[in-house]
């Protein structure tokens, strides 16, 4: 074990994947210069050598700013023998390639009766909470959950970032990985050797018996912080990190809710048709009789993301909002005087 | 261009396969024997076969919504293609794709696409894979004059240009995007757009001449194989039938005399005349070839008729390489 940052763990997974299999290539904007810090062995280019030096320009390829053909050509390459990792930098840029994601990546294997397999990983970072404005702050994973044929991972720790990315590269299906920028600097214990985390297996980030909190991506540390605070009040909070949204570990969530009888979901996506909405529906369908209180979602309201820190910061699930939601479903008095924090966004 | 008699006869055979297959599909869709719609390549056979036969067996090709000719031109057998049109389990895509989405990886056909322009990046990616793996394969992307105005073509040409990918962009300019004449929506000459990406662009004015198309595409393929990068080939041709059969579009947007003039220049008739004239084959041999192809189509239909429909459970198969749990 060694201590790695989330970003360092992604770099380590990419390096190991490229060393293990010559068919793995990295394509994307600014990957040659290691601008985002995931295509260099060390933090700086000169530190321990970088990917361009290690793997050469045949396998590390800077692209033009042309998302549609970046995504489409990666699909075509994956259908014919490569295992590309595509760095799309900001997750808001996925929209430019929507046709390729939806009509090619997700459908080709199916439409062609299994003739194609499409082993490609699309990485993107969610830059929310960093005052980058509406064009760079999206958390678009629920849109893609609505497209059968894609796999979706949302690692929340350095350990998961490394292990899930290795599995993603080795998976024969298209995988979208959404990495929260807020987590990039977070540090944790990560094995230096190779390891793989299977998809569809949630992680119990904290055990508890009074309430289940399913937290996604950067909401995980927030949920853990809320659980700590409530622990001091004698409340036992279980925090589950699904780690992968497609496939989703339904069983782990149901099992937990059957024990605790209460569910809060913390999801940084917009409220309508969010991952939280889907998880709520699953639990309502499959574990309704276990519920002692209504399910509560802590999400981002259905508004675009404003620039000003004063406007943006209040929007996302944070420890205070998660704590309030937990207090509500457990019948404890809410700690805050602001009921809007946990109530649905007003309809505009 | 010096082509062996065998190659020339194979060209005629493949053009005839496309023609007879599409004629049969057209009748079957009108009788309700094929669900949905089909888009025939009747009239465009020289362009399809001339291009496909410039590729080797191991080379890749992606196509578009006018979709049966491309895999047939690449050498795909007719039975599984016809079965796919009907939605049978023995279809080339096991009944999951249908007319618009035929693919036959065994002959390098990476798939047709119902989204205009959408498969151009796929062929470009196959070329990337050839380049990285160094396997010498070339890719060809078929697209129509309508797709020539899609942004993804230009993203693909730019990427292929900077990376010197072994890909040929082949514009099948049949002059109409459904009812819309190309000249009313397309500025300038499509082939000339290549210059902006630093690649050769050629326009084959007589797309009814299979040898003219073949020659132009062979040159582009050889250039790609030499590592010199992509090319754009625009072929001017004409579809004899409706945009889509099985839909009653109901408007006559094409001038009858214009259509008649193109039908006069039937690529299969023209090539047959040439083969006879130049002594490549006798009339009797060519008649026999036509009979053989007709028998192949009959056999494809018989194969289709005798094939079962897929089991309903197959609707959930092949979404992922391994089932991922509750999706039903």
XYZ file of C-alpha atoms in Angstrom:
676
model
C 0.000 0.000 0.000
C 1.011 3.545 -0.611
C -0.750 6.870 -0.298
C -1.961 8.191 -3.616
C -4.111 11.047 -4.746
C -7.264 10.298 -6.729
C -5.619 11.816 -9.799
C -2.427 9.851 -9.211
C -4.454 6.658 -8.948
C -5.998 7.308 -12.363
C -2.535 7.872 -13.814
C -1.287 4.664 -12.214
C -4.195 2.649 -13.605
C -3.612 4.066 -17.080
C 0.102 3.336 -16.941
C -0.452 -0.238 -15.766
C -3.107 -0.814 -18.427
C -0.811 0.475 -21.157
C 2.086 -1.643 -19.927
C -0.102 -4.728 -19.726
C -1.653 -4.519 -23.175
C -0.246 -2.977 -26.321
C -3.733 -2.477 -27.687
C -4.428 0.167 -25.061
C -4.027 3.678 -26.462
C -4.881 7.053 -24.962
C -6.439 9.680 -27.152
C -7.795 13.076 -26.194
C -7.156 16.761 -26.049
C -3.853 17.748 -24.403
C -2.923 14.233 -23.309
C 0.608 14.507 -24.735
C 1.494 17.380 -22.418
C -0.102 15.702 -19.393
C -2.167 18.839 -18.813
C -4.634 17.109 -16.510
C -1.989 15.070 -14.764
C -3.110 11.571 -15.729
C -0.673 10.844 -18.567
C 2.521 11.451 -16.674
C 4.276 8.971 -14.450
C 5.150 11.693 -12.005
C 3.428 14.930 -11.306
C 5.618 16.909 -13.631
C 6.688 15.943 -17.088
C 10.328 15.655 -16.178
C 9.855 13.839 -12.903
C 9.769 10.144 -13.767
C 9.253 10.374 -17.498
C 5.858 10.785 -19.067
C 3.486 8.685 -21.109
C 4.551 10.193 -24.396
C 8.148 9.211 -23.665
C 7.173 5.806 -22.304
C 4.640 4.738 -24.917
C 5.342 6.922 -27.946
C 3.154 9.000 -30.194
C 1.549 5.964 -31.801
C -0.235 5.194 -28.519
C -0.504 8.613 -26.888
C -2.385 10.823 -29.274
C -3.379 14.447 -28.956
C -6.624 15.102 -30.795
C -8.124 18.167 -32.372
C -11.093 19.666 -30.509
C -13.538 17.433 -32.345
C -15.502 15.424 -29.815
C -17.780 13.698 -32.292
C -14.963 12.110 -34.254
C -12.861 11.490 -31.152
C -15.649 9.390 -29.700
C -16.689 7.852 -33.021
C -13.194 6.917 -34.079
C -12.498 5.404 -30.664
C -15.584 3.242 -31.167
C -14.432 2.205 -34.640
C -10.954 1.475 -33.312
C -12.401 -0.574 -30.454
C -14.525 -2.560 -32.911
C -11.378 -3.489 -34.842
C -8.830 -4.433 -32.211
C -7.743 -1.505 -30.045
C -8.726 -0.790 -26.440
C -8.771 3.010 -26.385
C -8.967 5.211 -23.316
C -10.480 8.504 -24.391
C -9.879 11.578 -22.260
C -12.743 13.990 -22.884
C -11.612 16.310 -20.083
C -14.815 18.078 -18.987
C -17.959 15.973 -18.795
C -19.979 18.821 -20.315
C -18.143 18.124 -23.566
C -19.759 14.718 -23.922
C -22.838 16.393 -25.369
C -21.013 17.236 -28.589
C -20.596 13.544 -29.237
C -24.071 12.498 -28.147
C -24.846 10.816 -31.472
C -21.763 8.642 -31.253
C -22.416 7.685 -27.624
C -26.068 6.900 -28.139
C -26.287 5.662 -31.728
C -22.946 3.916 -32.097
C -21.246 3.076 -28.782
C -24.406 1.890 -27.063
C -26.110 0.223 -30.026
C -23.519 -1.339 -32.301
C -22.950 -4.572 -30.441
C -26.682 -5.076 -30.012
C -27.771 -4.067 -33.515
C -25.126 -6.213 -35.133
C -26.211 -9.298 -33.231
C -23.081 -9.513 -31.087
C -20.597 -9.272 -33.974
C -18.961 -6.196 -32.459
C -17.536 -5.693 -29.047
C -16.582 -2.166 -28.081
C -13.856 -2.140 -25.405
C -13.416 1.595 -24.963
C -13.252 3.810 -21.866
C -14.475 7.394 -21.990
C -13.064 9.431 -19.109
C -14.382 12.805 -18.136
C -14.186 15.019 -15.087
C -17.075 16.806 -13.474
C -15.776 20.272 -12.643
C -18.691 21.316 -10.481
C -18.194 23.440 -7.412
C -15.215 25.205 -8.940
C -16.846 28.358 -10.301
C -16.517 27.321 -13.892
C -20.056 28.337 -14.860
C -22.838 26.475 -16.605
C -20.770 25.208 -19.555
C -18.260 23.326 -17.416
C -20.120 22.223 -14.302
C -22.346 19.359 -15.401
C -22.852 16.005 -13.706
C -24.412 14.234 -16.692
C -24.267 10.569 -15.671
C -28.059 10.155 -15.305
C -28.561 11.000 -18.990
C -26.282 8.147 -19.932
C -27.900 5.784 -17.426
C -30.938 6.156 -19.683
C -29.028 4.626 -22.612
C -28.875 0.828 -22.465
C -25.531 -0.544 -23.638
C -23.206 1.770 -21.721
C -21.513 1.029 -18.407
C -21.051 3.907 -15.979
C -18.620 4.227 -13.110
C -18.354 6.965 -10.489
C -15.322 6.295 -8.289
C -15.185 8.294 -5.054
C -11.819 7.248 -3.602
C -8.266 6.857 -4.949
C -8.502 3.106 -4.325
C -11.685 2.829 -6.385
C -10.380 5.197 -9.056
C -7.482 2.834 -9.724
C -9.256 -0.485 -9.374
C -12.383 0.477 -11.304
C -10.421 2.048 -14.141
C -8.390 -1.137 -14.606
C -11.599 -3.119 -14.833
C -13.032 -0.546 -17.228
C -10.093 -0.950 -19.607
C -10.406 -4.735 -19.506
C -14.172 -4.722 -20.036
C -15.321 -5.491 -23.568
C -18.145 -2.928 -23.390
C -18.073 0.872 -23.611
C -17.530 2.396 -20.170
C -18.070 6.010 -19.178
C -16.172 7.115 -16.127
C -17.254 10.279 -14.341
C -14.559 11.631 -12.062
C -15.371 14.449 -9.654
C -12.753 17.177 -9.765
C -13.437 17.931 -6.138
C -11.965 14.508 -5.361
C -8.828 14.884 -7.461
C -6.651 15.980 -4.581
C -8.083 13.556 -2.042
C -5.589 10.996 -0.798
C -5.908 7.410 0.301
C -4.227 4.043 0.605
C -3.867 2.341 -2.762
C -2.018 -0.888 -3.540
C 1.048 -0.292 -5.682
C 0.478 -3.589 -7.466
C -2.205 -4.214 -10.056
C -5.755 -4.861 -8.891
C -9.224 -4.826 -10.351
C -12.540 -3.940 -8.708
C -15.481 -5.773 -10.252
C -18.365 -3.675 -11.532
C -21.736 -3.885 -9.812
C -20.367 -4.289 -6.296
C -21.179 -1.445 -3.951
C -18.835 -0.505 -1.111
C -20.109 -0.075 2.420
C -18.175 3.063 3.289
C -19.501 3.084 6.848
C -21.611 0.560 8.693
C -24.729 1.612 10.585
C -28.136 0.409 11.624
C -30.528 3.394 11.794
C -30.484 4.799 8.268
C -28.965 4.006 4.881
C -27.353 6.792 2.905
C -26.513 5.967 -0.701
C -23.984 8.570 -1.776
C -22.563 9.117 -5.250
C -19.147 10.461 -6.210
C -18.178 13.590 -4.277
C -21.260 13.198 -2.084
C -19.532 10.210 -0.439
C -17.122 12.196 1.773
C -19.962 14.608 2.551
C -22.214 11.754 3.639
C -19.428 10.290 5.780
C -18.919 13.654 7.447
C -22.651 13.936 8.146
C -22.638 10.411 9.581
C -19.788 11.344 11.935
C -21.697 14.331 13.283
C -24.883 12.333 13.759
C -22.922 9.552 15.410
C -22.221 11.966 18.206
C -25.991 12.251 18.631
C -26.192 8.483 18.925
C -27.467 7.843 15.409
C -25.953 4.934 13.494
C -25.676 5.850 9.802
C -24.715 3.397 7.074
C -23.102 4.946 3.997
C -23.126 2.984 0.754
C -21.101 4.025 -2.280
C -22.462 2.174 -5.331
C -19.197 2.859 -7.230
C -20.797 1.804 -10.507
C -24.215 3.053 -11.615
C -24.463 0.642 -14.553
C -24.372 -2.111 -13.482
C -25.937 -1.105 -10.188
C -25.682 -3.176 -7.018
C -29.379 -3.283 -6.222
C -28.916 -6.096 -3.755
C -26.518 -4.169 -1.504
C -28.884 -1.226 -1.248
C -31.975 -3.355 -0.632
C -30.155 -5.426 1.991
C -29.119 -2.297 3.835
C -32.558 -0.669 3.683
C -34.129 -3.889 4.945
C -31.950 -3.536 8.046
C -32.212 0.210 8.595
C -35.720 0.900 7.272
C -34.704 4.342 6.085
C -33.080 5.705 2.934
C -31.446 8.976 1.993
C -29.760 9.353 -1.385
C -27.119 12.002 -1.959
C -26.577 12.600 -5.661
C -24.820 15.650 -7.150
C -26.844 15.398 -10.397
C -29.940 17.453 -11.139
C -32.987 16.202 -9.302
C -35.276 15.197 -12.153
C -34.492 11.728 -13.490
C -31.350 11.636 -11.384
C -29.532 8.521 -10.241
C -31.251 9.259 -6.934
C -34.645 9.104 -8.647
C -33.846 5.694 -10.072
C -32.493 4.331 -6.792
C -35.597 5.638 -5.001
C -37.820 3.862 -7.471
C -35.903 0.597 -7.122
C -36.187 0.657 -3.346
C -39.861 1.680 -3.464
C -40.575 -1.254 -5.754
C -38.494 -3.868 -4.002
C -38.328 -2.917 -0.326
C -41.395 -0.779 0.313
C -42.494 -2.883 3.263
C -39.168 -2.252 5.018
C -39.463 1.515 4.911
C -40.303 3.292 8.160
C -40.156 6.734 6.587
C -40.381 8.302 3.132
C -37.250 8.087 0.983
C -35.437 11.393 0.783
C -33.287 12.660 -2.064
C -30.534 15.224 -1.616
C -29.718 16.427 -5.111
C -28.847 19.551 -7.034
C -32.007 21.535 -7.817
C -33.173 21.705 -11.419
C -31.358 24.872 -12.300
C -28.329 25.625 -14.415
C -25.141 26.198 -12.499
C -24.444 29.883 -11.847
C -20.958 31.358 -11.797
C -20.851 33.318 -8.562
C -19.542 31.263 -5.639
C -22.297 32.798 -3.551
C -24.872 31.247 -5.871
C -23.170 27.982 -6.803
C -21.977 26.671 -3.451
C -25.459 26.292 -1.965
C -26.725 24.050 -4.753
C -24.907 20.729 -4.272
C -25.464 18.013 -1.711
C -23.196 18.843 1.230
C -22.803 17.463 4.726
C -25.332 19.905 6.205
C -28.049 19.002 3.698
C -27.369 15.305 4.031
C -27.424 15.633 7.816
C -30.775 17.418 7.643
C -32.243 14.739 5.412
C -31.067 12.021 7.779
C -32.588 13.895 10.725
C -35.894 14.116 8.886
C -36.173 10.440 7.963
C -35.162 9.405 11.462
C -37.569 11.857 13.130
C -34.791 13.886 14.734
C -35.280 17.615 14.784
C -33.661 19.293 11.797
C -30.600 21.264 12.699
C -31.090 24.075 10.291
C -33.679 26.749 9.867
C -33.544 26.531 6.097
C -36.138 23.996 4.925
C -35.314 24.652 1.256
C -32.086 22.782 1.651
C -33.762 19.438 1.543
C -37.101 20.154 -0.070
C -37.555 19.734 -3.803
C -36.433 22.634 -5.934
C -39.200 25.097 -6.654
C -40.610 24.722 -10.163
C -39.474 27.632 -12.264
C -6.726 -0.072 -65.928
C -5.890 -3.670 -66.730
C -8.266 -5.971 -64.947
C -8.404 -9.715 -65.394
C -11.516 -11.220 -67.011
C -12.214 -12.951 -63.700
C -12.229 -9.650 -61.842
C -14.435 -8.006 -64.434
C -16.924 -10.852 -64.327
C -16.892 -10.693 -60.545
C -17.778 -7.008 -60.798
C -20.727 -7.807 -63.008
C -21.740 -10.640 -60.683
C -21.741 -8.386 -57.630
C -23.640 -5.626 -59.427
C -26.237 -8.173 -60.503
C -26.475 -9.509 -56.954
C -27.253 -6.028 -55.660
C -29.798 -5.398 -58.421
C -31.696 -8.682 -58.105
C -31.523 -8.665 -54.314
C -32.881 -5.130 -54.137
C -35.583 -5.795 -56.756
C -36.738 -8.741 -54.688
C -36.575 -6.766 -51.442
C -38.571 -3.978 -53.067
C -41.329 -6.412 -54.063
C -41.287 -8.116 -50.675
C -41.596 -4.897 -48.699
C -44.565 -3.820 -50.836
C -46.242 -7.154 -50.173
C -45.622 -6.858 -46.459
C -43.133 -9.724 -46.458
C -40.422 -7.415 -45.118
C -41.372 -5.257 -42.124
C -40.551 -1.559 -42.139
C -38.861 0.021 -45.111
C -35.913 -0.656 -47.402
C -33.642 1.719 -49.288
C -32.453 0.217 -52.552
C -29.189 0.824 -54.389
C -30.768 0.148 -57.787
C -28.979 2.394 -60.261
C -25.970 2.886 -57.988
C -24.437 -0.571 -58.347
C -21.369 0.548 -60.318
C -20.427 3.016 -57.641
C -20.862 0.478 -54.826
C -19.062 -2.404 -56.508
C -16.354 -0.279 -58.101
C -15.460 1.021 -54.640
C -15.856 -2.220 -52.669
C -13.750 -4.206 -55.122
C -10.940 -1.674 -54.754
C -10.628 -3.034 -51.205
C -9.070 -6.321 -50.208
C -10.987 -9.006 -48.331
C -9.428 -7.969 -45.017
C -10.137 -4.269 -45.447
C -12.914 -2.453 -43.615
C -15.985 -0.625 -44.848
C -18.795 1.260 -43.167
C -22.026 2.217 -44.858
C -25.210 4.179 -44.581
C -28.971 3.882 -44.799
C -28.883 2.828 -48.473
C -27.636 -0.278 -47.010
C -27.852 -3.590 -48.870
C -25.398 -2.885 -51.658
C -22.392 -2.255 -49.461
C -22.126 -5.663 -47.774
C -23.092 -7.402 -51.021
C -20.412 -5.404 -52.822
C -17.901 -6.437 -50.148
C -18.741 -10.090 -50.783
C -21.283 -10.943 -48.118
C -23.490 -13.961 -48.915
C -27.119 -13.148 -49.681
C -29.023 -15.593 -47.457
C -28.247 -14.069 -44.044
C -28.721 -10.567 -45.483
C -32.204 -11.388 -46.774
C -33.050 -13.170 -43.526
C -32.033 -10.034 -41.657
C -34.385 -7.909 -43.766
C -37.240 -10.153 -42.719
C -36.119 -10.314 -39.084
C -35.242 -13.994 -38.928
C -32.916 -15.613 -36.380
C -30.502 -16.592 -39.177
C -30.095 -12.967 -40.221
C -26.604 -11.584 -40.412
C -27.410 -9.592 -37.232
C -29.708 -12.276 -35.823
C -32.733 -10.097 -36.480
C -31.526 -7.230 -34.276
C -30.502 -4.826 -37.011
C -32.800 -5.071 -40.004
C -32.326 -3.443 -43.370
C -30.819 -0.216 -42.049
C -28.169 -1.798 -39.858
C -26.663 -4.681 -41.786
C -23.161 -5.644 -40.739
C -21.034 -8.598 -41.706
C -17.741 -8.524 -39.879
C -16.622 -11.667 -41.720
C -16.162 -9.577 -44.872
C -15.011 -6.384 -43.104
C -18.434 -4.749 -43.229
C -18.491 -2.818 -39.933
C -22.087 -1.806 -40.240
C -24.576 0.371 -42.007
C -26.130 3.267 -40.150
C -29.553 4.835 -40.027
C -28.127 8.134 -38.803
C -26.844 10.211 -41.696
C -23.072 10.601 -41.413
C -22.809 8.646 -38.185
C -20.726 5.773 -39.516
C -18.012 7.980 -41.036
C -16.117 8.223 -37.703
C -16.397 4.437 -37.322
C -14.429 3.782 -40.505
C -11.994 6.482 -39.441
C -11.486 4.652 -36.148
C -10.949 1.355 -37.943
C -8.211 3.141 -39.889
C -6.705 4.325 -36.614
C -6.676 0.763 -35.388
C -4.908 -0.374 -38.601
C -2.343 2.380 -38.182
C -1.601 1.652 -34.509
C -1.483 -2.106 -35.033
C 0.394 -1.750 -38.303
C -1.691 -4.390 -40.038
C -1.892 -2.656 -43.410
C -5.684 -2.616 -43.589
C -7.542 0.214 -45.298
C -10.999 1.516 -44.389
C -13.651 3.013 -46.605
C -16.569 5.146 -45.427
C -19.582 5.330 -47.729
C -21.823 8.363 -47.271
C -24.286 10.251 -49.426
C -24.493 13.823 -50.647
C -26.777 14.539 -47.689
C -24.147 13.380 -45.204
C -21.606 15.574 -46.979
C -23.121 18.437 -45.007
C -22.756 16.751 -41.623
C -20.054 18.186 -39.384
C -18.716 14.789 -38.428
C -17.405 14.293 -41.974
C -15.149 17.304 -41.568
C -14.059 16.327 -38.082
C -13.188 12.920 -39.520
C -11.351 14.312 -42.567
C -9.319 16.614 -40.349
C -8.403 13.872 -37.887
C -7.565 11.431 -40.691
C -5.498 14.137 -42.356
C -3.353 14.997 -39.336
C -2.895 11.375 -38.363
C -2.456 10.204 -41.976
C -4.974 7.456 -41.468
C -5.521 4.839 -44.174
C -9.118 5.762 -44.933
C -11.068 6.614 -48.073
C -14.079 8.900 -47.733
C -16.456 7.936 -50.499
C -19.341 10.259 -51.294
C -22.129 8.540 -53.193
C -23.636 11.628 -54.747
C -26.988 10.407 -56.044
C -28.049 14.038 -56.145
C -30.996 13.831 -53.788
C -31.296 13.776 -50.013
C -34.726 12.177 -50.000
C -36.567 14.865 -52.037
C -34.016 17.635 -51.648
C -31.773 18.265 -54.659
C -28.137 18.404 -53.597
C -27.463 21.681 -55.374
C -30.059 23.460 -53.230
C -28.408 22.499 -49.940
C -24.773 21.915 -50.840
C -22.485 24.812 -51.541
C -19.754 24.231 -54.066
C -18.348 20.905 -55.190
C -18.057 18.161 -52.581
C -14.806 16.736 -53.974
C -13.185 20.165 -53.786
C -13.745 20.255 -50.054
C -10.837 17.800 -49.729
C -8.376 20.567 -50.552
C -9.163 22.267 -47.258
C -7.903 19.212 -45.429
C -4.759 18.782 -47.515
C -5.886 15.572 -49.142
C -6.680 14.614 -52.735
C -10.296 14.989 -53.791
C -11.504 13.505 -57.030
C -14.914 13.554 -58.665
C -15.939 10.600 -60.802
C -18.431 12.232 -63.125
C -19.616 8.956 -64.609
C -20.590 6.929 -61.599
C -22.427 4.497 -63.885
C -19.089 3.225 -65.156
C -17.858 0.613 -62.706
C -14.308 0.772 -64.071
C -14.076 4.543 -63.705
C -15.167 4.307 -60.073
C -12.861 1.381 -59.471
C -9.853 3.175 -60.897
C -10.385 6.254 -58.744
C -10.888 4.268 -55.560
C -7.947 1.944 -56.255
C -5.727 4.994 -56.420
C -7.075 6.267 -53.089
C -6.688 2.822 -51.487
C -3.114 2.461 -52.741
C -2.268 5.885 -51.400
C -3.735 4.900 -48.032
C -1.821 1.642 -48.052
C 1.418 3.447 -48.774
C 0.915 5.420 -45.566
C 0.162 8.664 -47.347
C -3.175 9.196 -45.669
C -6.803 9.736 -46.583
C -8.561 10.731 -49.792
C -12.011 11.914 -50.748
C -13.708 10.391 -53.767
C -17.041 11.792 -54.917
C -19.007 9.664 -57.343
C -21.906 11.144 -59.285
C -24.687 8.624 -59.674
C -28.461 8.268 -59.450
C -30.951 6.079 -57.657
C -33.615 4.727 -59.974
C -36.212 3.953 -57.299
C -37.775 5.923 -54.482
C -35.706 7.094 -51.539
C -37.405 4.534 -49.380
C -39.673 1.692 -50.316
C -42.391 0.654 -47.960
C -43.189 4.297 -47.294
C -45.552 6.024 -49.674
C -43.824 9.353 -50.120
C -46.249 10.461 -52.780
C -44.511 13.470 -54.309
C -42.747 13.479 -57.614
C -39.824 15.734 -56.945
C -37.685 14.389 -59.749
C -38.140 15.361 -63.340
C -39.304 12.399 -65.463
C -36.914 13.187 -68.296
C -33.994 13.502 -65.896
C -34.790 10.116 -64.444
C -35.283 8.552 -67.878
C -31.891 9.808 -69.012
C -30.191 8.161 -66.036
C -32.128 4.917 -66.415
C -30.843 4.870 -69.982
C -27.395 4.677 -68.449
C -28.003 1.519 -66.456
C -24.571 0.509 -65.098
C -25.262 -3.205 -65.435
C -26.386 -2.928 -69.053
C -23.448 -0.679 -69.875
C -20.926 -3.056 -68.348
C -22.470 -6.078 -70.004
C -22.172 -4.370 -73.371
C -18.554 -3.594 -72.670
C -17.760 -7.146 -71.579
C -19.278 -8.493 -74.795
C -17.720 -5.819 -76.961
C -14.259 -6.425 -75.603
C -14.619 -10.167 -75.749
C -14.275 -10.691 -72.028
C -17.357 -12.884 -72.061
C -19.894 -14.111 -74.563
C -23.593 -13.319 -74.464
C -24.261 -16.896 -73.433
C -21.777 -16.694 -70.562
C -23.309 -13.452 -69.393
C -26.815 -14.919 -69.595
C -25.604 -17.833 -67.519
C -24.129 -15.415 -64.965
C -27.478 -13.645 -64.673
C -29.247 -16.962 -64.181
C -26.751 -17.947 -61.474
C -27.349 -14.721 -59.608
C -31.111 -15.077 -59.901
C -30.781 -18.572 -58.447
C -28.705 -17.156 -55.561
C -31.449 -14.661 -54.758
C -34.120 -17.369 -54.969
C -32.026 -19.475 -52.636
C -31.635 -16.528 -50.229
C -35.396 -16.121 -50.117
C -35.890 -19.863 -49.615
C -33.311 -19.803 -46.798
C -35.173 -16.879 -45.253
C -38.588 -18.518 -45.571
C -37.338 -21.690 -43.942
C -35.611 -19.856 -41.092
C -37.272 -19.366 -37.714
C -37.962 -16.033 -36.066
C -35.738 -15.291 -33.079
C -36.819 -16.422 -29.640
C -38.301 -13.416 -27.760
C -35.680 -13.813 -24.999
C -32.995 -12.806 -27.514
C -34.263 -9.210 -27.210
C -32.073 -8.933 -24.108
C -29.002 -10.611 -25.548
C -25.851 -8.810 -26.758
C -26.567 -5.480 -25.127
C -23.413 -6.184 -23.132
C -20.733 -8.817 -23.576
C -21.935 -10.372 -20.336
C -25.394 -9.901 -18.856
C -25.211 -7.171 -16.221
C -28.190 -8.093 -14.099
C -31.729 -6.812 -14.000
C -32.498 -5.022 -17.199
C -35.725 -6.720 -18.161
